[in-house]
Short mmCIF file of C-alpha atoms in Angstrom, two decimals:
data_model
loop_
_atom_site.label_atom_id
_atom_site.label_comp_id
_atom_site.label_asym_id
_atom_site.label_seq_id
_atom_site.Cartn_x
_atom_site.Cartn_y
_atom_site.Cartn_z
CA MET P 39 0.01 -0.13 -0.08
CA ILE P 40 1.35 3.42 -0.93
CA SER P 41 1.83 5.70 2.25
CA ASP P 42 2.79 8.64 0.11
CA VAL P 43 0.85 10.15 -2.56
CA GLY P 44 3.90 12.16 -3.90
CA GLN P 45 4.26 15.93 -4.67
CA LEU P 46 3.46 17.59 -7.83
CA VAL P 47 6.00 19.96 -9.53
CA ASP P 48 4.71 23.53 -9.69
CA HIS P 49 2.85 24.32 -12.81
CA LEU P 50 3.48 20.66 -14.09
CA PHE P 51 0.10 20.59 -16.00
CA ARG P 52 0.60 23.85 -17.42
CA HIS P 53 3.92 23.12 -18.80
CA GLN P 54 3.03 19.73 -19.89
CA TYR P 55 0.17 21.21 -21.77
CA GLY P 56 2.52 23.21 -23.81
CA HIS P 57 4.99 20.37 -24.48
CA LEU P 58 2.14 17.88 -25.42
CA VAL P 59 0.42 20.59 -27.71
CA SER P 60 3.66 21.25 -29.52
CA THR P 61 4.57 17.94 -30.07
CA LEU P 62 1.37 16.55 -31.08
CA THR P 63 0.73 19.70 -33.53
CA ARG P 64 3.98 18.94 -35.18
CA ILE P 65 2.54 15.50 -35.97
CA PHE P 66 -1.16 16.38 -36.75
CA GLY P 67 -0.36 19.85 -38.33
CA PHE P 68 -1.85 23.16 -37.66
CA ASP P 69 -4.95 22.28 -39.30
CA ASN P 70 -5.77 20.20 -36.30
CA LEU P 71 -4.59 22.57 -33.46
CA ASP P 72 -8.01 22.56 -31.87
CA PHE P 73 -8.18 18.68 -32.00
CA VAL P 74 -4.80 18.59 -30.35
CA GLU P 75 -5.92 21.02 -27.65
CA ASP P 76 -8.88 18.75 -27.01
CA VAL P 77 -6.79 15.66 -26.85
CA VAL P 78 -4.39 17.21 -24.29
CA GLN P 79 -7.29 18.69 -22.16
CA GLU P 80 -8.83 15.34 -22.05
CA THR P 81 -5.45 13.76 -20.95
CA LEU P 82 -5.36 16.23 -18.14
CA LEU P 83 -8.83 15.23 -17.04
CA LYS P 84 -7.91 11.57 -17.16
CA ALA P 85 -5.15 12.32 -14.65
CA LEU P 86 -7.53 14.24 -12.55
CA ARG P 87 -9.88 11.27 -12.36
CA HIS P 88 -7.05 8.67 -11.97
CA TRP P 89 -4.27 10.16 -9.60
CA PRO P 90 -6.53 10.85 -6.58
CA TYR P 91 -6.78 7.14 -6.14
CA HIS P 92 -3.42 5.99 -7.01
CA GLY P 93 -1.15 8.85 -6.01
CA ILE P 94 1.16 10.67 -8.66
CA PRO P 95 2.96 8.09 -10.98
CA ASP P 96 6.61 7.80 -10.61
CA ASN P 97 7.04 9.67 -14.00
CA PRO P 98 4.09 12.18 -14.33
CA ALA P 99 5.32 13.67 -17.49
CA GLY P 100 5.89 10.34 -19.02
CA TRP P 101 2.23 9.17 -17.83
CA LEU P 102 0.60 12.26 -19.42
CA TYR P 103 2.68 11.58 -22.63
CA GLN P 104 1.77 7.94 -23.04
CA SER P 105 -1.80 8.70 -22.12
CA ALA P 106 -2.14 11.62 -24.76
CA ARG P 107 -0.38 9.46 -27.48
CA ASN P 108 -2.81 6.53 -26.79
CA HIS P 109 -5.73 8.85 -26.88
CA ALA P 110 -4.71 10.37 -30.10
CA LEU P 111 -4.20 6.95 -31.68
CA ASP P 112 -7.41 5.76 -30.57
CA ILE P 113 -9.26 8.79 -32.15
CA ILE P 114 -7.36 8.66 -35.43
CA ARG P 115 -8.21 4.91 -35.83
CA ARG P 116 -11.76 5.53 -35.27
CA ASN P 117 -12.25 8.81 -37.22
CA ALA P 118 -12.70 8.91 -40.94
CA LEU P 119 -11.38 12.36 -40.93
CA PHE P 120 -7.94 11.04 -40.42
CA ARG P 121 -8.42 7.98 -42.80
CA ASP P 122 -5.82 9.18 -45.45
CA LYS P 123 -3.13 10.09 -43.16
CA ALA P 124 -3.88 7.60 -40.19
CA ALA P 125 -1.23 5.29 -40.94
CA GLN P 126 1.42 7.87 -41.31
CA ILE P 127 0.39 9.77 -38.06
CA ALA P 128 0.26 6.58 -36.16
CA ARG P 129 3.79 5.68 -37.34
CA GLU P 130 4.86 9.22 -36.09
CA LEU P 131 3.13 8.86 -32.75
CA GLU P 132 4.55 5.41 -32.06
CA GLY P 133 8.07 6.78 -32.94
CA ALA P 134 7.61 9.90 -30.90
CA GLY P 135 7.06 7.60 -27.69
CA ARG P 136 10.04 5.46 -28.32
CA PRO P 137 11.87 5.18 -24.97
CA ALA P 138 15.25 7.18 -25.65
CA PRO P 139 15.07 9.68 -22.83
CA GLN P 140 17.85 12.10 -24.00
CA THR P 141 16.78 12.33 -27.48
CA ALA P 142 13.18 12.43 -26.62
CA GLU P 143 13.87 15.47 -24.35
CA THR P 144 15.76 17.24 -27.01
CA SER P 145 13.05 16.85 -29.54
CA LEU P 146 10.45 17.93 -27.13
CA GLU P 147 12.19 21.11 -26.61
CA ASP P 148 12.60 21.60 -30.32
CA ASP P 149 8.91 20.99 -30.80
CA GLU P 150 8.17 23.66 -28.13
CA LEU P 151 10.62 26.07 -29.70
CA ALA P 152 9.09 25.70 -33.14
CA MET P 153 5.80 26.29 -31.42
CA ILE P 154 6.88 29.49 -30.08
CA PHE P 155 8.10 30.80 -33.39
CA ALA P 156 4.78 29.82 -35.19
CA CYS P 157 2.82 31.64 -32.43
CA CYS P 158 5.01 34.63 -32.66
CA HIS P 159 5.11 34.80 -36.39
CA PRO P 160 5.43 38.40 -37.51
CA ALA P 161 2.29 37.99 -39.75
CA LEU P 162 0.12 38.19 -36.50
CA PRO P 163 -0.62 41.34 -34.50
CA ARG P 164 1.20 41.69 -31.38
CA ASP P 165 -1.62 41.17 -28.88
CA THR P 166 -2.45 38.18 -30.78
CA ARG P 167 0.96 36.65 -30.65
CA VAL P 168 1.03 37.15 -26.92
CA ALA P 169 -2.33 35.59 -26.40
CA LEU P 170 -1.47 32.56 -28.66
CA THR P 171 1.78 31.95 -27.05
CA LEU P 172 0.56 32.09 -23.69
CA LYS P 173 -2.24 29.78 -24.64
CA THR P 174 -0.52 26.91 -26.74
CA VAL P 175 3.06 27.18 -25.18
CA GLY P 176 2.29 28.46 -21.95
CA GLY P 177 -0.84 26.41 -21.27
CA PHE P 178 -2.61 29.31 -19.71
CA GLY P 179 -6.61 29.35 -19.79
CA VAL P 180 -8.55 31.77 -21.63
CA ALA P 181 -9.86 33.36 -18.47
CA GLU P 182 -6.26 33.62 -17.13
CA ILE P 183 -5.04 35.41 -20.03
CA ALA P 184 -8.13 37.64 -20.02
CA ARG P 185 -7.19 38.64 -16.41
CA ALA P 186 -3.77 39.18 -16.94
CA PHE P 187 -4.44 41.76 -19.72
CA LEU P 188 -7.42 43.20 -17.90
CA THR P 189 -9.93 42.27 -20.62
CA ASN P 190 -12.70 39.89 -20.89
CA ASP P 191 -12.67 36.08 -22.03
CA ALA P 192 -14.81 36.84 -25.08
CA THR P 193 -11.94 39.24 -26.44
CA ILE P 194 -9.13 36.70 -25.77
CA ALA P 195 -11.27 33.68 -27.32
CA GLN P 196 -11.85 35.62 -30.38
CA ARG P 197 -8.17 36.76 -30.79
CA LEU P 198 -7.43 32.99 -30.52
CA VAL P 199 -9.62 31.84 -32.96
CA ARG P 200 -8.68 34.64 -35.49
CA ALA P 201 -5.13 33.67 -34.67
CA LYS P 202 -5.34 29.92 -35.62
CA ARG P 203 -7.28 30.95 -38.93
CA ARG P 204 -4.35 33.07 -39.85
CA LEU P 205 -1.83 30.40 -39.05
CA ARG P 206 -3.74 28.13 -41.36
CA ASP P 207 -4.31 30.65 -44.11
CA GLU P 208 -0.71 31.88 -44.32
CA PHE P 209 0.44 28.16 -44.32
CA ILE P 210 2.80 28.95 -41.38
CA VAL P 211 4.79 25.49 -40.64
CA LEU P 212 5.90 24.42 -37.45
CA LYS P 213 9.52 24.31 -37.60
CA VAL P 214 12.39 26.46 -36.22
CA PRO P 215 13.20 29.05 -38.84
CA ALA P 216 16.20 28.78 -41.11
CA ASP P 217 19.38 30.71 -40.35
CA HIS P 218 18.45 33.60 -42.90
CA GLU P 219 15.13 34.05 -41.49
CA MET P 220 16.29 33.81 -37.96
CA PRO P 221 17.03 37.56 -37.01
CA GLU P 222 13.45 38.75 -38.00
CA ARG P 223 11.75 35.75 -36.56
CA LEU P 224 13.87 36.07 -33.32
CA GLU P 225 13.00 39.91 -32.92
CA SER P 226 9.30 38.96 -33.13
CA VAL P 227 9.66 36.33 -30.51
CA LEU P 228 11.78 38.47 -28.16
CA ASP P 229 9.24 41.30 -28.52
CA VAL P 230 6.48 38.98 -27.31
CA LEU P 231 8.37 37.85 -24.46
CA TYR P 232 9.50 41.23 -23.30
CA PHE P 233 5.91 42.48 -23.45
CA MET P 234 4.80 39.46 -21.54
CA PHE P 235 7.58 40.04 -18.69
CA ASN P 236 6.80 43.69 -18.42
CA GLU P 237 2.91 43.17 -18.20
CA GLY P 238 3.69 40.67 -15.14
CA TYR P 239 6.31 42.96 -13.70
CA SER P 240 4.60 46.34 -13.83
CA ALA P 241 1.44 44.68 -12.26
CA HIS P 242 -0.96 47.67 -12.91
CA SER P 243 -3.85 46.32 -11.07
CA GLY P 244 -2.43 45.40 -7.62
CA ALA P 245 -1.68 42.04 -6.32
CA ASN P 246 -2.48 39.50 -8.90
CA LEU P 247 -0.79 36.08 -9.06
CA VAL P 248 -1.50 35.60 -12.61
CA ARG P 249 0.76 38.43 -13.37
CA PHE P 250 3.68 36.87 -11.53
CA ASP P 251 3.01 33.68 -13.54
CA LEU P 252 3.69 35.93 -16.78
CA CYS P 253 7.06 36.89 -15.65
CA GLU P 254 8.04 33.36 -14.63
CA GLU P 255 6.63 32.04 -18.18
CA ALA P 256 8.47 34.81 -20.01
CA ILE P 257 11.76 33.67 -18.10
CA ARG P 258 11.09 30.07 -18.71
CA LEU P 259 10.67 30.66 -22.45
CA VAL P 260 13.56 32.98 -22.93
CA GLN P 261 15.86 30.49 -21.24
CA LEU P 262 14.54 27.66 -23.41
CA LEU P 263 15.50 29.97 -26.31
CA ALA P 264 18.86 30.79 -25.04
CA LEU P 265 19.98 27.26 -24.06
CA ASN P 266 18.99 25.75 -27.46
CA PRO P 267 21.56 26.08 -30.34
CA ALA P 268 18.95 27.72 -32.59
CA GLY P 269 18.43 30.61 -29.93
CA ASP P 270 21.89 30.75 -28.53
CA ARG P 271 22.64 34.23 -29.55
CA PRO P 272 23.66 37.48 -27.84
CA VAL P 273 20.58 39.22 -28.04
CA VAL P 274 18.44 36.33 -26.52
CA HIS P 275 21.30 36.13 -23.59
CA ALA P 276 20.72 39.94 -23.22
CA LEU P 277 17.01 39.59 -22.76
CA ALA P 278 17.33 36.59 -20.57
CA ALA P 279 19.76 38.59 -18.40
CA LEU P 280 17.30 41.46 -18.04
CA MET P 281 14.36 39.79 -17.05
CA LEU P 282 16.34 37.47 -14.33
CA LEU P 283 18.12 40.53 -12.96
CA GLN P 284 14.66 42.45 -12.70
CA ALA P 285 13.05 39.25 -11.42
CA SER P 286 15.44 38.79 -8.52
CA ARG P 287 14.12 42.21 -6.87
CA LEU P 288 10.48 41.08 -7.26
CA SER P 289 9.98 39.92 -3.70
CA ALA P 290 11.78 42.99 -2.17
CA ARG P 291 9.58 45.50 -4.06
CA GLN P 292 6.75 45.31 -1.55
CA THR P 293 6.52 44.98 2.16
CA SER P 294 4.35 42.17 3.66
CA ASP P 295 1.49 44.54 3.88
CA GLY P 296 1.71 45.62 0.26
CA GLN P 297 3.56 48.94 0.50
CA LEU P 298 5.71 49.53 -2.55
CA LEU P 299 9.48 49.94 -1.89
CA LEU P 300 11.84 51.96 -4.16
CA LEU P 301 15.30 50.67 -4.81
CA ALA P 302 16.64 53.00 -2.31
CA ASP P 303 14.50 51.45 0.50
CA GLN P 304 14.67 47.87 -0.38
CA ASP P 305 16.29 45.13 1.84
CA ARG P 306 18.78 43.94 -0.50
CA THR P 307 19.11 40.57 1.43
CA LEU P 308 15.98 39.83 0.01
CA TRP P 309 17.12 40.00 -3.72
CA ASP P 310 17.33 36.47 -5.16
CA ARG P 311 21.03 35.70 -5.44
CA ARG P 312 20.13 32.51 -7.54
CA LEU P 313 18.41 34.74 -10.19
CA ILE P 314 21.00 37.48 -10.15
CA ASP P 315 23.80 34.71 -10.73
CA ARG P 316 21.87 33.19 -13.61
CA GLY P 317 21.22 36.81 -14.98
CA LEU P 318 24.98 37.74 -14.86
CA TYR P 319 25.86 34.40 -16.58
CA HIS P 320 23.49 35.37 -19.54
CA LEU P 321 25.00 38.79 -19.52
CA SER P 322 28.45 37.47 -19.98
CA GLN P 323 27.08 35.42 -22.91
CA ALA P 324 25.34 38.52 -24.26
CA ALA P 325 28.62 40.12 -24.45
CA GLN P 326 30.05 38.15 -27.15
CA GLY P 327 30.04 39.47 -30.68
CA GLN P 328 29.39 43.06 -31.74
CA GLU P 329 25.77 43.34 -31.52
CA LEU P 330 24.47 45.84 -29.06
CA THR P 331 20.77 45.99 -28.60
CA ALA P 332 18.47 47.95 -26.03
CA TYR P 333 18.10 44.60 -24.16
CA HIS P 334 21.80 44.79 -23.72
CA LEU P 335 21.65 48.30 -22.36
CA GLU P 336 18.76 47.64 -20.11
CA ALA P 337 20.56 44.48 -18.64
CA GLY P 338 23.61 46.45 -18.18
CA ILE P 339 21.64 49.01 -16.02
CA ALA P 340 19.82 46.23 -14.16
CA ALA P 341 23.19 44.57 -13.41
CA CYS P 342 24.42 47.78 -11.89
CA HIS P 343 21.82 47.99 -9.46
CA SER P 344 22.16 44.16 -8.74
CA LEU P 345 25.90 44.51 -7.94
CA ALA P 346 25.73 47.55 -5.67
CA PRO P 347 26.05 46.31 -2.19
CA MET P 348 23.80 49.31 -1.01
CA TYR P 349 21.89 52.09 -2.75
CA GLU P 350 24.64 54.78 -1.83
CA LEU P 351 27.29 52.74 -3.73
CA THR P 352 25.22 52.50 -6.93
CA ASP P 353 27.56 53.21 -10.00
CA TRP P 354 25.42 56.11 -11.53
CA HIS P 355 28.16 57.06 -13.95
CA GLN P 356 27.86 53.71 -15.53
CA ILE P 357 24.20 53.73 -15.64
CA LEU P 358 24.08 57.18 -17.01
CA ALA P 359 26.43 55.97 -19.96
CA TYR P 360 24.13 53.10 -20.64
CA TYR P 361 21.07 55.64 -20.86
CA ASP P 362 22.84 57.83 -23.07
CA GLN P 363 23.41 55.10 -25.68
CA LEU P 364 19.76 54.00 -24.90
CA VAL P 365 18.41 57.30 -25.87
CA GLN P 366 20.46 57.14 -29.09
CA LEU P 367 18.86 53.95 -29.98
CA ASN P 368 15.36 55.02 -28.77
CA PRO P 369 14.83 58.52 -27.77
CA SER P 370 11.37 57.96 -26.32
CA PRO P 371 10.29 60.33 -23.25
CA VAL P 372 10.15 57.09 -21.01
CA VAL P 373 13.73 56.45 -21.67
CA ILE P 374 14.59 60.12 -21.32
CA LEU P 375 12.60 60.06 -18.00
CA ASN P 376 14.68 57.31 -16.64
CA ARG P 377 17.96 58.77 -17.77
CA ALA P 378 16.85 61.98 -15.88
CA VAL P 379 16.99 59.85 -12.50
CA ALA P 380 20.42 58.96 -13.15
CA LEU P 381 21.46 62.40 -14.16
CA SER P 382 19.93 63.59 -11.12
CA MET P 383 21.85 61.52 -8.82
CA ILE P 384 25.13 62.79 -10.61
CA GLU P 385 24.40 66.46 -11.16
CA GLY P 386 21.72 67.00 -8.56
CA PRO P 387 17.83 67.44 -8.86
CA HIS P 388 17.92 70.64 -10.77
CA SER P 389 19.31 68.90 -13.96
CA GLY P 390 16.61 66.18 -13.50
CA ILE P 391 13.99 68.89 -13.32
CA ARG P 392 15.20 70.65 -16.52
CA GLN P 393 15.11 67.23 -18.48
CA LEU P 394 11.68 66.55 -17.25
CA HIS P 395 10.40 70.09 -18.34
CA ALA P 396 11.75 69.25 -21.82
CA ILE P 397 9.62 66.32 -22.29
CA GLN P 398 6.43 67.29 -20.41
CA GLN P 399 4.55 68.01 -23.52
CA ARG P 400 5.18 64.54 -24.94
CA VAL P 401 2.71 61.78 -25.01
CA PRO P 402 2.10 60.02 -22.58
CA MET P 403 3.98 62.02 -19.90
CA LYS P 404 0.88 64.12 -18.89
CA GLU P 405 -0.99 60.94 -17.97
CA TYR P 406 2.08 59.01 -16.78
CA PHE P 407 1.84 58.78 -13.15
CA LEU P 408 5.75 57.98 -13.03
CA PHE P 409 6.55 61.20 -14.62
CA HIS P 410 4.66 63.22 -12.00
CA ALA P 411 6.17 61.12 -9.34
CA THR P 412 9.69 61.62 -10.52
CA LEU P 413 9.23 65.25 -10.98
CA ALA P 414 7.88 65.36 -7.34
CA ASP P 415 10.96 63.72 -6.08
CA PHE P 416 13.27 66.06 -7.70
CA CYS P 417 11.35 69.07 -6.38
CA ARG P 418 11.39 67.60 -2.92
CA ARG P 419 15.12 67.09 -3.14
CA ALA P 420 15.61 70.60 -4.42
CA GLY P 421 13.76 71.99 -1.64
CA LEU P 422 10.72 73.14 -3.67
CA THR P 423 8.00 71.99 -1.33
CA GLN P 424 5.02 73.27 -2.98
CA GLU P 425 5.94 72.16 -6.66
CA ALA P 426 6.65 68.73 -5.21
CA ARG P 427 3.19 68.69 -3.51
CA ASP P 428 1.51 69.64 -6.74
CA ALA P 429 3.26 66.91 -8.75
CA TYR P 430 2.60 64.31 -6.09
CA GLN P 431 -1.03 65.23 -6.45
CA GLN P 432 -0.97 64.81 -10.13
CA ALA P 433 0.86 61.47 -9.77
CA VAL P 434 -1.82 60.25 -7.44
CA GLN P 435 -4.46 61.21 -9.93
CA PHE P 436 -2.90 58.91 -12.75
CA ALA P 437 -1.84 55.96 -10.35
CA GLY P 438 -2.86 52.65 -11.72
CA SER P 439 -2.87 50.45 -8.69
CA ASP P 440 -3.90 51.02 -4.80
CA ALA P 441 -0.21 50.17 -3.88
CA GLU P 442 0.92 52.96 -6.09
CA ARG P 443 -1.63 55.38 -4.76
CA ARG P 444 -0.92 54.54 -1.31
CA PHE P 445 2.86 54.97 -1.85
CA LEU P 446 2.39 58.51 -3.16
CA LEU P 447 0.08 59.62 -0.41
CA GLY P 448 2.65 58.34 2.10
CA LYS P 449 5.20 60.60 0.27
CA LEU P 450 2.68 63.63 0.29
CA GLU P 451 2.40 63.26 4.06
CA THR P 452 6.08 63.27 4.66
CA LEU P 453 6.38 66.57 2.74
CA GLU P 454 4.97 68.78 5.57
CA MET M 263 -13.06 0.36 14.71
CA ALA M 264 -15.23 0.06 11.50
CA THR M 265 -14.46 -0.02 7.94
CA PHE M 266 -16.34 2.32 5.69
CA MET M 267 -16.49 2.56 1.92
CA LEU M 268 -16.61 6.13 0.51
CA LEU M 269 -18.26 6.06 -3.03
CA LEU M 270 -17.40 8.84 -5.11
CA LYS M 271 -20.32 9.84 -7.49
CA GLY M 272 -20.66 12.22 -10.28
CA GLY M 273 -18.10 15.23 -10.50
CA ASP M 274 -17.34 17.62 -13.10
CA PHE M 275 -13.81 18.78 -13.97
CA SER M 276 -14.64 20.34 -17.25
CA GLY M 277 -13.79 24.02 -18.06
CA TYR M 278 -10.84 24.39 -15.76
CA SER M 279 -7.32 25.57 -17.10
CA PRO M 280 -4.36 23.24 -16.67
CA GLU M 281 -3.14 25.28 -13.71
CA GLU M 282 -6.60 25.15 -12.04
CA SER M 283 -6.80 21.39 -12.75
CA GLN M 284 -3.60 20.78 -11.00
CA LYS M 285 -4.77 22.82 -7.99
CA ILE M 286 -7.73 20.65 -8.06
CA LEU M 287 -5.71 17.41 -8.16
CA GLN M 288 -3.63 18.78 -5.28
CA ASP M 289 -6.78 19.27 -3.19
CA TYR M 290 -7.77 15.58 -3.74
CA LEU M 291 -4.12 14.40 -3.10
CA GLY M 292 -3.88 16.47 0.17
CA TRP M 293 -7.13 14.73 1.43
CA SER M 294 -6.15 11.14 0.49
CA GLN M 295 -2.62 11.99 2.02
CA LYS M 296 -4.18 12.92 5.30
CA LEU M 297 -6.01 9.81 5.33
CA ARG M 298 -2.86 7.81 4.99
CA THR M 299 -0.95 9.85 7.61
CA GLN M 300 -3.67 9.29 10.00
CA GLY M 301 -3.55 5.58 9.26
CA LYS M 302 -7.23 5.48 8.07
CA TYR M 303 -6.52 4.63 4.52
CA LYS M 304 -7.44 1.02 3.78
CA GLY M 305 -7.39 1.15 0.03
CA GLY M 306 -9.35 2.69 -3.14
CA ASP M 307 -9.47 2.61 -6.69
CA GLU M 308 -10.92 4.33 -9.70
CA LEU M 309 -13.65 2.63 -11.82
CA LYS M 310 -13.38 2.42 -15.34
CA GLU M 311 -15.77 4.53 -17.22
CA GLY M 312 -18.64 2.48 -19.15
CA GLY M 313 -19.99 -0.70 -17.81
CA ARG M 314 -23.45 -1.72 -17.64
CA VAL M 315 -26.40 -2.15 -15.13
CA VAL M 316 -27.94 -5.56 -15.98
CA SER M 317 -31.60 -6.11 -15.13
CA VAL M 318 -34.60 -8.23 -16.02
CA ALA M 319 -37.30 -6.55 -18.03
CA ASP M 320 -40.17 -8.56 -19.45
CA GLY M 321 -38.59 -11.78 -18.16
CA ARG M 322 -35.35 -11.12 -20.31
CA VAL M 323 -31.96 -10.08 -19.06
CA VAL M 324 -31.04 -6.69 -20.53
CA ASP M 325 -28.40 -3.87 -20.47
CA GLY M 326 -29.66 -0.84 -18.71
CA PRO M 327 -31.43 1.26 -17.72
CA PHE M 328 -28.24 3.36 -17.80
CA THR M 329 -27.12 5.24 -14.78
CA GLU M 330 -27.58 8.95 -14.62
CA THR M 331 -24.12 10.92 -14.87
CA LYS M 332 -24.57 12.31 -11.45
CA GLU M 333 -24.98 8.69 -10.21
CA VAL M 334 -22.08 7.27 -11.81
CA ILE M 335 -19.40 5.93 -9.35
CA GLY M 336 -15.87 7.24 -10.29
CA GLY M 337 -14.31 5.38 -7.66
CA TYR M 338 -14.09 4.34 -4.15
CA PHE M 339 -11.99 4.69 -0.93
CA LEU M 340 -11.81 2.35 1.95
CA ILE M 341 -11.20 3.88 5.18
CA GLU M 342 -11.28 2.92 8.87
CA GLU M 343 -13.04 5.04 11.26
CA PRO M 344 -14.55 4.66 14.89
CA GLY M 345 -17.98 5.22 13.73
CA LEU M 346 -20.34 6.61 11.14
CA GLU M 347 -20.34 10.08 12.42
CA ALA M 348 -16.39 10.11 11.99
CA ALA M 349 -16.82 8.65 8.38
CA ILE M 350 -19.09 11.33 7.58
CA ALA M 351 -16.99 14.00 8.60
CA THR M 352 -14.07 12.63 6.60
CA ALA M 353 -16.57 12.38 3.64
CA LYS M 354 -17.53 15.99 4.38
CA ASP M 355 -13.79 16.98 3.74
CA CYS M 356 -13.50 15.38 0.45
CA PRO M 357 -12.80 17.73 -2.28
CA HIS M 358 -15.28 15.88 -4.74
CA LEU M 359 -18.05 17.84 -3.07
CA LYS M 360 -16.88 21.09 -4.44
CA TYR M 361 -16.87 19.79 -8.03
CA LYS M 362 -20.42 18.91 -8.30
CA GLY M 363 -19.86 15.37 -6.83
CA ARG M 364 -21.41 13.47 -4.08
CA VAL M 365 -19.94 10.94 -1.61
CA GLU M 366 -21.99 8.08 -0.41
CA VAL M 367 -20.76 6.63 3.03
CA ARG M 368 -21.45 2.98 3.54
CA GLU M 369 -20.31 0.78 6.49
CA ILE M 370 -18.78 -2.67 5.58
CA ASN M 371 -20.92 -5.10 7.63
CA PRO M 372 -18.28 -7.36 9.59
CA HIS M 373 -18.69 -11.01 9.19
#
């Protein structure tokens, strides 16, 4: 009699969903993506009905894989729709399940990678790419994706239907792109992962666990990419470094009662050393070759913070140098705003204020709470109390989450 | 000590995302793990779907009538409890109740 039912790995079902859908879609083709998703969903249901009585099998992933394979085989043998291709599909399915652990693992990753490239195809609009990647590779449910992007289920469902139709119509094939297409296709994938991470990281709508899952998923996928020969490129490592270094501070950004903490006030012992080390590893990989992207520069800035033992020892000169290059690549007001912070740490708050005045007319600064909050902070440091108060009040008006609002109101109080 | 059979009937897990499905599973596993740690667990199994109810109609043995979905037994647990009240308390704790399922508690009649 078993005395222990075992312990499930976090997100096992979600990740296995992605693996299984990717592999089965390679075999069945994009035409049958809906069919494949049904098969995988049914497989998870089967585990749900079976495992409570027997405990977790020794190899849960293997169990799910065998079960999905058998279920698929069963259907194609009975279903006339697959008559023409049944024999071939059956051969592939049986081949895919052959016990060769190492090669099987490699091909699983390749399948998943091919799926990421297909879901992030440049022919699709970005919102659609993000939703499709989360659904088919990430194993998120429609409602979870809708919650993460503050929209409703119907919008996401519709986006997914359109995306699948588009993938079929454009005859997009499920394979890792050839070398000559790689830069363009990679850019499209990285754009999706960066967006996914930022959505999770900025958490506009207060505490929401799904959003943290977005960060985790973006990190999982960018690492999958970076550690595969096809994606082992400096720009991929740069994005991996950026995400890992940022994520290392996630748990230090809020107090236990949900108060926001700025870099200056964070307890640096709470930073996740494991993530920092992995981030720095990817940063060193990113430094190979001549390519210098915005991801490189942002990762460099994140690393400066990670490497400072205390706020007062932050290397603002290095950070400003990175921002100078970033402004050249992308002179957006948000980048200029961030640069102004670094500049103010070197030249003082008045320099920062001058920078902000120069961009205050640009979209979306008027409605951007961080613009007003930053201006308020500069004014406070410059002793311009009334201006600081006005700017904090503006910032409160545009704050997105309760945590942000509480933070700003706290700052207002300390002005007196 | 008496032995009880908990019959898990019905239950609906459709419409959940993979992450939610895993949470549901964890719920069940936690419940059955508790039975095992407390030494109450004596066995259990999932019943295969399908099957038939065989009965006599017009003097002939026939298949059916078929069981309604909510009456279908998905599986059973055998547990040891001091009495019916305790067995009911354990059944009330079963996650099956949260997913449109029902648990029938029956004592095994000792020989």
